[in-house]
Coordinates of C-alpha atoms and ligand atoms in Angstrom, one line a residue:
M1 CA 161.0 -17.6 22.6
A2 CA 159.0 -18.8 25.7
D3 CA 156.4 -21.5 25.3
K4 CA 152.8 -20.0 25.5
L5 CA 150.8 -20.9 28.5
Y6 CA 147.1 -20.3 28.0
I7 CA 145.2 -18.6 30.8
F8 CA 141.6 -19.8 31.2
D9 CA 139.9 -17.6 33.7
T10 CA 136.9 -19.1 35.6
T11 CA 136.3 -16.2 38.1
L12 CA 132.9 -15.8 36.6
R13 CA 132.0 -19.5 36.8
D14 CA 133.9 -21.4 39.5
G15 CA 134.6 -18.2 41.4
E16 CA 131.1 -16.9 41.2
Q17 CA 129.7 -20.2 42.6
V18 CA 130.8 -19.1 46.1
P19 CA 127.9 -18.1 48.3
G20 CA 127.8 -14.3 48.6
C21 CA 129.9 -13.7 45.5
Q22 CA 127.1 -13.6 43.0
L23 CA 127.3 -10.8 40.5
N24 CA 124.6 -9.3 38.3
T25 CA 125.0 -9.2 34.5
I26 CA 126.3 -5.6 34.4
E27 CA 129.0 -6.5 37.1
K28 CA 130.0 -9.6 35.2
I29 CA 130.5 -7.6 32.0
E30 CA 132.6 -5.2 34.0
V31 CA 134.8 -8.1 35.2
A32 CA 134.9 -9.7 31.8
K33 CA 136.2 -6.4 30.2
A34 CA 138.8 -6.2 32.9
L35 CA 139.9 -9.8 32.2
E36 CA 140.1 -8.9 28.5
A37 CA 142.3 -5.9 29.3
L38 CA 144.4 -8.2 31.5
G39 CA 145.1 -10.4 28.6
V40 CA 143.4 -13.7 29.5
D41 CA 142.9 -16.1 26.6
I42 CA 139.7 -17.7 27.6
I43 CA 136.9 -16.5 29.9
E44 CA 134.6 -19.1 31.3
A45 CA 131.5 -16.9 31.5
G46 CA 129.0 -19.2 33.2
F47 CA 126.9 -22.4 33.3
P48 CA 124.0 -21.3 31.0
V49 CA 121.6 -24.1 31.8
S50 CA 121.8 -23.4 35.6
S51 CA 119.7 -20.3 35.5
P52 CA 118.2 -17.7 33.2
G53 CA 120.6 -15.1 34.8
D54 CA 123.6 -17.2 33.9
F55 CA 122.4 -17.7 30.4
N56 CA 121.9 -14.0 30.0
S57 CA 125.3 -13.2 31.4
V58 CA 127.0 -15.6 29.0
R59 CA 125.1 -14.0 26.1
E60 CA 125.9 -10.4 27.1
I61 CA 129.6 -11.2 27.8
S62 CA 129.8 -12.8 24.4
K63 CA 128.6 -9.5 22.9
A64 CA 130.7 -7.2 25.1
V65 CA 134.1 -8.9 24.8
S66 CA 135.9 -9.8 21.5
N67 CA 139.5 -10.9 22.1
P68 CA 139.3 -13.8 24.5
T69 CA 137.4 -17.0 23.7
I70 CA 134.1 -17.2 25.6
C71 CA 133.5 -20.5 27.2
A72 CA 130.3 -22.0 28.7
L73 CA 130.1 -24.9 31.1
T74 CA 127.8 -27.9 30.6
R75 CA 127.3 -31.4 32.1
A76 CA 127.5 -34.3 29.6
V77 CA 123.8 -33.7 28.9
K78 CA 122.4 -32.8 25.5
N79 CA 120.0 -30.1 26.8
D80 CA 122.9 -28.4 28.7
I81 CA 124.9 -28.3 25.4
D82 CA 121.9 -27.0 23.4
V83 CA 121.5 -24.1 25.9
A84 CA 125.2 -23.4 26.1
A85 CA 125.4 -23.2 22.3
D86 CA 122.5 -20.8 22.2
A87 CA 124.0 -18.6 24.9
L88 CA 127.3 -18.5 23.0
S89 CA 125.8 -17.7 19.6
M90 CA 127.0 -14.1 19.5
A91 CA 130.6 -14.8 20.7
K92 CA 133.3 -14.1 18.2
R93 CA 135.3 -17.1 19.5
K94 CA 133.4 -19.7 21.5
R95 CA 134.1 -22.9 23.4
I96 CA 131.8 -25.5 25.0
H97 CA 133.2 -27.1 28.2
T98 CA 131.5 -30.4 28.8
G99 CA 132.5 -33.3 31.1
I100 CA 131.6 -36.0 33.6
G101 CA 133.1 -37.5 36.8
V102 CA 135.8 -40.1 36.3
S103 CA 136.9 -41.1 39.9
P104 CA 135.4 -44.3 41.5
Q105 CA 133.7 -42.0 44.0
H106 CA 132.0 -40.0 41.2
I107 CA 131.3 -43.0 38.9
Y108 CA 129.7 -45.2 41.5
D109 CA 128.4 -42.9 44.3
K110 CA 127.5 -39.7 42.5
L111 CA 126.5 -40.9 39.0
K112 CA 125.4 -44.4 40.0
S113 CA 127.1 -45.7 36.8
N114 CA 130.0 -47.8 35.7
P115 CA 133.3 -47.0 34.0
E116 CA 132.3 -48.1 30.5
E117 CA 129.1 -46.2 30.5
I118 CA 130.9 -43.1 31.6
I119 CA 133.3 -43.3 28.6
E120 CA 130.2 -43.6 26.3
R121 CA 128.5 -40.6 27.8
A122 CA 131.7 -38.5 27.6
V123 CA 132.2 -39.4 24.0
E124 CA 128.6 -38.7 23.1
A125 CA 128.7 -35.3 24.8
V126 CA 131.9 -34.2 23.0
R127 CA 130.6 -35.4 19.6
Y128 CA 127.3 -33.5 20.3
A129 CA 129.1 -30.3 21.3
R130 CA 131.3 -30.5 18.2
R131 CA 128.1 -30.1 16.1
F132 CA 127.8 -26.5 17.4
V133 CA 131.4 -25.3 17.9
D134 CA 134.9 -26.3 16.7
D135 CA 136.5 -25.7 20.1
V136 CA 135.3 -28.3 22.7
E137 CA 137.0 -28.7 26.1
F138 CA 136.3 -31.9 28.0
Y139 CA 136.6 -32.0 31.9
A140 CA 137.3 -35.3 33.6
E141 CA 135.8 -34.3 36.9
D142 CA 137.6 -35.5 40.0
A143 CA 140.6 -36.7 37.9
G144 CA 142.7 -36.0 40.9
R145 CA 141.3 -39.1 42.6
A146 CA 140.9 -41.2 39.4
D147 CA 142.9 -44.2 38.4
N148 CA 145.5 -43.0 35.8
E149 CA 145.1 -46.0 33.5
Y150 CA 141.3 -45.4 33.3
L151 CA 141.7 -41.7 33.0
A152 CA 144.0 -42.2 30.0
R153 CA 141.3 -44.3 28.3
V154 CA 138.7 -41.6 28.8
I155 CA 141.1 -38.9 27.5
E156 CA 142.0 -40.9 24.4
A157 CA 138.3 -41.5 23.6
V158 CA 137.2 -37.9 24.0
I159 CA 140.1 -36.6 21.9
A160 CA 139.1 -39.1 19.2
A161 CA 135.6 -37.7 19.5
G162 CA 136.8 -34.2 18.8
A163 CA 137.9 -32.6 22.1
T164 CA 140.4 -29.9 21.5
V165 CA 141.3 -29.3 25.1
V166 CA 141.4 -31.9 27.9
N167 CA 140.9 -30.6 31.4
I168 CA 142.3 -32.7 34.3
P169 CA 140.6 -31.2 37.4
D170 CA 141.8 -31.9 40.9
T171 CA 138.2 -31.2 41.9
T172 CA 138.7 -31.9 45.6
G173 CA 142.2 -30.4 45.9
Y174 CA 143.5 -33.8 47.0
C175 CA 146.7 -34.3 45.0
M176 CA 150.2 -33.6 46.1
P177 CA 152.2 -31.6 43.5
W178 CA 154.4 -34.5 42.4
E179 CA 151.3 -36.8 42.2
Y180 CA 149.5 -34.3 40.0
G181 CA 152.6 -33.7 37.9
A182 CA 153.0 -37.5 37.5
K183 CA 149.3 -37.8 36.4
I184 CA 149.8 -35.2 33.6
K185 CA 153.1 -37.0 32.6
Y186 CA 151.2 -40.3 32.5
L187 CA 148.7 -38.9 30.0
V188 CA 151.5 -37.4 27.9
D189 CA 153.2 -40.8 27.8
N190 CA 150.2 -43.1 27.5
V191 CA 147.5 -41.3 25.4
P192 CA 148.4 -42.0 21.8
N193 CA 146.5 -39.0 20.4
I194 CA 147.4 -36.5 23.1
D195 CA 149.2 -34.3 20.6
K196 CA 145.8 -33.5 19.1
A197 CA 144.7 -31.6 22.2
I198 CA 145.9 -29.1 24.8
I199 CA 146.1 -30.4 28.4
S200 CA 144.6 -28.1 31.0
T201 CA 145.0 -28.0 34.8
H202 CA 142.1 -27.1 37.1
C203 CA 143.3 -27.3 40.7
H204 CA 141.4 -26.6 43.8
N205 CA 143.1 -25.3 47.0
D206 CA 141.8 -27.6 49.8
L207 CA 145.3 -28.4 50.9
G208 CA 146.8 -25.1 49.9
M209 CA 148.5 -26.7 46.9
A210 CA 146.5 -25.3 44.0
T211 CA 149.2 -23.2 42.6
A212 CA 151.9 -25.8 43.2
N213 CA 149.8 -28.5 41.5
S214 CA 149.0 -26.3 38.5
I215 CA 152.7 -25.5 38.1
A216 CA 153.6 -29.2 38.4
G217 CA 151.0 -29.9 35.7
V218 CA 152.6 -27.3 33.4
M219 CA 156.1 -28.6 34.0
N220 CA 154.9 -32.0 32.9
G221 CA 153.2 -30.9 29.7
A222 CA 150.0 -29.0 30.4
R223 CA 149.7 -25.7 28.4
Q224 CA 146.5 -24.2 29.8
V225 CA 145.8 -23.4 33.5
E226 CA 142.3 -22.7 34.9
V227 CA 142.5 -20.0 37.4
T228 CA 140.6 -17.3 39.2
I229 CA 141.4 -13.7 40.3
N230 CA 142.6 -13.8 44.0
G231 CA 142.1 -17.6 43.9
I232 CA 138.4 -17.3 44.7
G233 CA 136.3 -20.4 44.3
E234 CA 134.4 -23.3 45.9
R235 CA 135.6 -24.1 49.5
A236 CA 139.3 -23.1 49.8
G237 CA 139.2 -21.7 46.2
N238 CA 140.9 -22.3 42.9
T239 CA 144.4 -21.6 41.6
A240 CA 145.1 -17.9 41.7
L241 CA 145.8 -16.3 38.3
E242 CA 148.3 -13.8 39.7
E243 CA 150.4 -16.5 41.4
V244 CA 150.9 -18.7 38.3
V245 CA 151.6 -15.7 36.1
M246 CA 154.1 -14.2 38.4
A247 CA 155.7 -17.6 39.2
F248 CA 156.6 -18.0 35.5
R249 CA 157.6 -14.4 35.2
C250 CA 160.0 -14.7 38.2
H251 CA 161.5 -17.9 36.8
K252 CA 162.0 -16.9 33.2
G253 CA 164.6 -19.7 32.8
I254 CA 161.8 -22.3 32.6
G255 CA 160.8 -20.8 29.3
I256 CA 157.1 -20.6 29.8
D257 CA 155.1 -17.4 29.7
T258 CA 151.5 -16.0 29.4
S259 CA 150.0 -13.0 27.6
I260 CA 149.0 -11.4 30.8
D261 CA 149.7 -7.6 31.3
S262 CA 150.9 -8.0 34.9
T263 CA 150.7 -4.3 35.6
L264 CA 146.9 -4.7 35.7
I265 CA 146.9 -7.5 38.2
T266 CA 146.4 -5.3 41.4
Q267 CA 143.6 -3.2 40.0
T268 CA 141.8 -6.3 38.7
S269 CA 142.2 -8.0 42.0
R270 CA 140.7 -5.0 43.9
M271 CA 137.9 -4.8 41.4
V272 CA 136.9 -8.5 41.8
S273 CA 137.3 -8.3 45.6
N274 CA 135.1 -5.2 45.8
L275 CA 132.4 -6.5 43.4
M276 CA 132.3 -10.0 45.0
N277 CA 132.5 -8.8 48.6
M278 CA 135.5 -11.1 49.1
P279 CA 138.3 -9.3 51.1
V280 CA 141.8 -10.4 50.1
Q281 CA 143.8 -11.6 53.1
A282 CA 146.5 -9.0 53.9
N283 CA 149.3 -11.6 53.4
K284 CA 148.0 -13.0 50.1
A285 CA 150.8 -13.6 47.6
I286 CA 151.1 -10.8 45.0
V287 CA 147.8 -9.0 45.8
G288 CA 147.6 -8.9 49.6
R289 CA 147.9 -5.4 51.2
N290 CA 151.2 -6.5 52.9
A291 CA 152.7 -8.3 49.8
F292 CA 155.1 -5.4 49.4
A293 CA 155.1 -4.0 53.0
H294 CA 158.2 -4.3 55.2
S295 CA 158.0 -3.8 58.9
S296 CA 161.1 -5.3 60.6
G297 CA 164.1 -3.1 61.0
I298 CA 166.5 -5.5 59.2
H299 CA 164.2 -5.9 56.2
Q300 CA 163.5 -2.1 56.0
D301 CA 167.1 -1.3 56.1
G302 CA 167.8 -3.9 53.4
V303 CA 164.9 -2.7 51.1
L304 CA 166.0 0.9 51.4
K305 CA 169.5 0.0 50.3
N306 CA 168.3 -2.1 47.4
R307 CA 164.7 -3.3 47.0
E308 CA 165.9 -6.6 45.6
N309 CA 167.4 -7.5 49.0
Y310 CA 163.9 -8.5 50.2
E311 CA 161.7 -8.5 47.1
I312 CA 161.6 -10.9 44.2
I313 CA 159.0 -8.9 42.3
D314 CA 159.2 -5.2 41.5
P315 CA 155.8 -4.0 42.9
K316 CA 155.4 -1.8 39.7
D317 CA 155.3 -5.0 37.7
V318 CA 152.0 -5.9 39.3
G319 CA 150.7 -2.3 39.3
V320 CA 151.7 -1.3 42.9
S321 CA 153.3 2.1 42.9
D322 CA 156.0 1.2 45.5
S323 CA 157.1 -1.0 48.3
S324 CA 155.9 0.3 51.7
I325 CA 157.8 0.8 54.9
V326 CA 155.5 0.4 57.9
L327 CA 156.8 2.1 61.0
T328 CA 156.5 -0.1 64.1
A329 CA 158.6 -0.7 67.3
R330 CA 160.7 -3.0 65.2
S331 CA 161.7 -0.4 62.7
G332 CA 165.2 0.9 62.6
R333 CA 166.8 4.4 62.1
A334 CA 166.9 3.9 58.3
A335 CA 163.2 3.5 58.0
L336 CA 162.5 6.4 60.3
S337 CA 164.9 8.7 58.4
H338 CA 163.3 7.6 55.1
R339 CA 159.8 8.5 56.3
L340 CA 160.9 11.8 57.7
E341 CA 162.5 12.6 54.4
L342 CA 159.3 11.8 52.6
L343 CA 157.6 14.3 54.9
G344 CA 160.1 16.9 54.0
H345 CA 162.3 16.7 57.2
K346 CA 165.7 15.3 56.5
R347 CA 167.4 14.4 59.9
E348 CA 170.9 12.9 60.4
G349 CA 173.4 11.9 63.1
A350 CA 172.7 12.9 66.7
E351 CA 169.5 14.7 65.8
L352 CA 168.1 11.5 64.1
D353 CA 169.3 9.4 67.2
K354 CA 167.3 11.6 69.5
I355 CA 164.1 11.4 67.4
Y356 CA 164.6 7.7 67.1
E357 CA 164.7 7.3 70.9
E358 CA 161.5 9.2 71.2
F359 CA 160.0 7.2 68.3
L360 CA 160.8 3.9 70.0
K361 CA 159.1 5.0 73.2
L362 CA 156.0 6.0 71.2
A363 CA 156.0 2.9 69.1
D364 CA 156.0 0.7 72.2
S365 CA 152.8 2.3 73.4
K366 CA 151.1 2.8 70.0
K367 CA 150.7 0.2 67.3
D368 CA 150.1 2.5 64.4
I369 CA 152.6 5.3 64.1
R370 CA 151.1 7.9 61.8
D371 CA 152.8 10.8 60.0
E372 CA 151.2 13.3 62.3
D373 CA 152.8 11.5 65.3
L374 CA 156.2 11.9 63.6
L375 CA 155.5 15.6 63.1
V376 CA 154.8 16.0 66.8
L377 CA 158.1 14.1 67.6
L378 CA 159.9 16.6 65.3
G379 CA 158.7 19.4 67.5
E380 CA 156.1 20.7 65.2
S381 CA 153.5 21.9 67.6
A382 CA 151.1 19.2 68.6
Q383 CA 148.5 21.9 68.4
N384 CA 149.3 22.5 64.8
A385 CA 149.1 18.9 63.9
A386 CA 145.8 18.6 65.8
H387 CA 144.6 21.9 64.4
D388 CA 144.4 20.6 60.8
K389 CA 142.8 17.4 61.8
I390 CA 139.3 16.7 60.8
K391 CA 137.1 15.3 63.5
V392 CA 133.7 13.7 63.0
K393 CA 131.3 15.3 65.5
Y394 CA 127.8 14.0 64.5
I395 CA 126.4 11.4 62.1
Q396 CA 122.7 11.0 61.3
I397 CA 121.6 8.5 58.7
L398 CA 118.1 7.9 57.2
T399 CA 118.0 4.6 55.3
G400 CA 115.8 1.6 54.6
T401 CA 113.1 2.0 52.0
L402 CA 113.8 5.8 51.9
V403 CA 116.5 7.4 49.7
P404 CA 119.6 7.0 51.9
T405 CA 120.4 10.4 53.3
A406 CA 123.2 11.4 55.7
T407 CA 123.7 14.5 57.7
I408 CA 127.3 14.9 59.0
T409 CA 129.0 17.4 61.1
I410 CA 132.8 17.7 61.1
Q411 CA 135.2 20.0 62.9
I412 CA 138.3 21.4 61.3
G413 CA 140.3 23.4 63.7
D414 CA 137.9 25.8 65.5
N415 CA 135.3 25.6 62.7
T416 CA 132.3 23.3 62.5
Y417 CA 130.6 22.3 59.3
T418 CA 127.4 20.4 58.6
N419 CA 126.2 18.9 55.3
T420 CA 123.4 16.7 54.1
H421 CA 123.7 14.4 51.1
T422 CA 121.9 11.5 49.5
G423 CA 123.6 8.4 48.0
N424 CA 123.0 5.0 46.6
G425 CA 123.4 3.6 50.1
P426 CA 124.0 5.0 53.6
V427 CA 127.8 4.9 53.3
D428 CA 127.8 6.6 49.9
A429 CA 125.5 9.3 51.3
A430 CA 127.7 9.9 54.3
I431 CA 131.0 9.9 52.4
S432 CA 129.5 12.2 49.8
A433 CA 128.4 14.6 52.5
I434 CA 132.0 14.8 53.9
K435 CA 133.5 15.1 50.4
E436 CA 131.5 18.2 49.7
M437 CA 132.8 19.9 52.9
L438 CA 136.4 19.4 51.9
T439 CA 138.2 21.9 49.8
T440 CA 140.5 19.2 48.3
K441 CA 139.2 16.2 46.4
V442 CA 140.1 12.9 48.1
T443 CA 139.0 9.8 46.2
I444 CA 138.5 6.3 47.5
Q445 CA 140.6 3.6 45.7
E446 CA 139.8 0.6 47.9
F447 CA 137.1 0.0 50.5
L448 CA 137.0 -3.2 52.5
I449 CA 134.7 -4.1 55.4
Q450 CA 135.6 -7.2 57.4
A451 CA 133.6 -8.8 60.2
M452 CA 136.0 -9.4 63.1
T453 CA 134.2 -12.6 64.3
R454 CA 130.7 -13.7 63.3
G455 CA 127.1 -12.7 64.1
C456 CA 125.1 -9.6 63.6
N457 CA 126.5 -7.9 66.7
D458 CA 130.0 -8.1 65.3
V459 CA 132.5 -5.3 65.0
G460 CA 133.1 -4.3 61.4
K461 CA 136.7 -3.4 60.6
V462 CA 137.0 -0.9 57.7
H463 CA 140.0 -0.3 55.6
M464 CA 139.9 2.5 53.0
Q465 CA 142.7 3.4 50.6
V466 CA 142.3 7.1 49.6
A467 CA 144.2 9.1 47.0
C468 CA 144.9 12.8 46.5
Q469 CA 147.3 14.7 44.3
G470 CA 149.2 11.4 43.4
R471 CA 149.6 10.4 47.1
V472 CA 147.9 7.4 48.7
A473 CA 147.0 6.8 52.4
H474 CA 145.2 4.1 54.3
G475 CA 142.4 4.9 56.8
F476 CA 141.2 2.4 59.3
A477 CA 138.4 2.2 61.8
A478 CA 136.4 -0.4 63.6
H479 CA 132.9 -0.2 65.1
T480 CA 129.8 -2.2 65.6
D481 CA 128.1 0.4 63.4
I482 CA 129.6 -0.2 60.0
I483 CA 128.5 3.2 58.6
R484 CA 130.2 5.0 61.5
A485 CA 133.3 2.8 60.9
S486 CA 133.3 3.7 57.2
V487 CA 133.0 7.4 57.9
E488 CA 135.8 7.3 60.5
A489 CA 138.0 5.2 58.2
Y490 CA 137.5 7.8 55.4
V491 CA 138.3 10.7 57.7
D492 CA 141.3 8.8 59.1
G493 CA 142.6 8.4 55.5
V494 CA 141.9 12.1 54.7
N495 CA 143.8 13.3 57.7
K496 CA 146.7 11.1 56.8
I497 CA 146.8 12.2 53.2
F498 CA 146.5 15.9 54.1
N499 CA 149.6 15.5 56.3
L500 CA 151.4 13.9 53.3
I501 CA 150.6 16.7 50.9
K502 CA 150.7 19.8 53.0
Ligands
KIV1 O1 136.4 -28.5 39.9 C1 135.9 -29.1 38.9 O2 136.1 -30.2 38.6 C2 135.2 -28.2 38.0 C3 134.7 -28.7 36.7 C4 133.3 -28.5 36.4 C5 135.6 -28.2 35.6 O3 135.0 -27.0 38.3
ZN2 ZN1 136.4 -26.4 39.8

């Protein structure tokens, strides 16, 4: 049986500290429930003394969630601990996470103190927290830059004072993986009472090593990892939950596993990205849009023969329905024939060669080869393909302090339709107006707006994943007017999906 690795999720605390990522209590409860379904062991729900909003969120999450332990952060300050204990009072399982800086930088420059006083304050905070809860985690802030001998003294003292979990944060993301691994091993070998507590990793990603460092920590004895969904967090972020979980799933021989239901990873990632307005980079490991997309001819051919030729994870294991084959000028015959077959047009031999030649010419001049382009190549009348296409003719939006209202005119073939709809914002109003004019329901599964550069005159790039009758398509558009870009991206997705299902 594999050794259990505890997943401590801090999306709602360290992740939520990022400017622009703040959630209200309702949204935090939604994320907490998703984390519970995902199977995380501990949810760090907030830092209650920091604001009444944070206090309230910890309290409400404590009521809404029952399986995971709910954790609240404090400084090594009595009032912080009092407030955290109060916020956690309704939680079925509760933990107080208290701590203090232990690196020379933090001891002398941040806390204006000295090493012996820091140990006293750490011990006092842990003892005080134990008055309220049985589960107390101690964080040795900036342990990544701390002297190992001193760190071992701190850790021994806090365990003796009652800490049940000892967190060794690489707060500034400074360590190299072997250095962080050696730090954990040093504690395992030199703290006499270390068997009385679980060692936890908490790694930041300033050098892009957060996941590597967390894994190095686990390989040397840590049995809890502190992570966030999509790796969001201060500066370059925290360790990404999905990366650690899938690394141990892919390397079963190590004999370490988590209780995470990996099939819920993608939907949780999208939910957090949408609620926190933090787009996930397309090439992000596990959850990026391209994580299972193949575009070069050699790879496409290999994947079509056997997915495992170029994939170490079955996309279904993380909740993605299938690998995707993106048609570009670098695609080969195998990928083209596969896509044509999906469109219901099996072509082989000389016939396929001829279409492939035409396809390459088109792909050289056009980045994005759509299904309707292929239909035209196949000789289906271009008129037919264009006939079904929905075109946006007119958009008028009223917004501001009024109820957002959109009037949209679209053209389908020779017919023109106009509709007016309200919504909770201008985009919602516009998309709802279009939805009502369609005879088939097309839902939005993912909606991302990205600024291309910076500044208020920037172009907004919109990506929309839409679904209909079990098929999925991606619509794209870019415009300085983000409402127009959103409408066009939706219509682009609708046109693509109608081509797939007709
Ligand atoms: O990075 C860090 O050191 C932290 C602690 C507060 C746990 O987030
Ligand atoms: Zn942190």
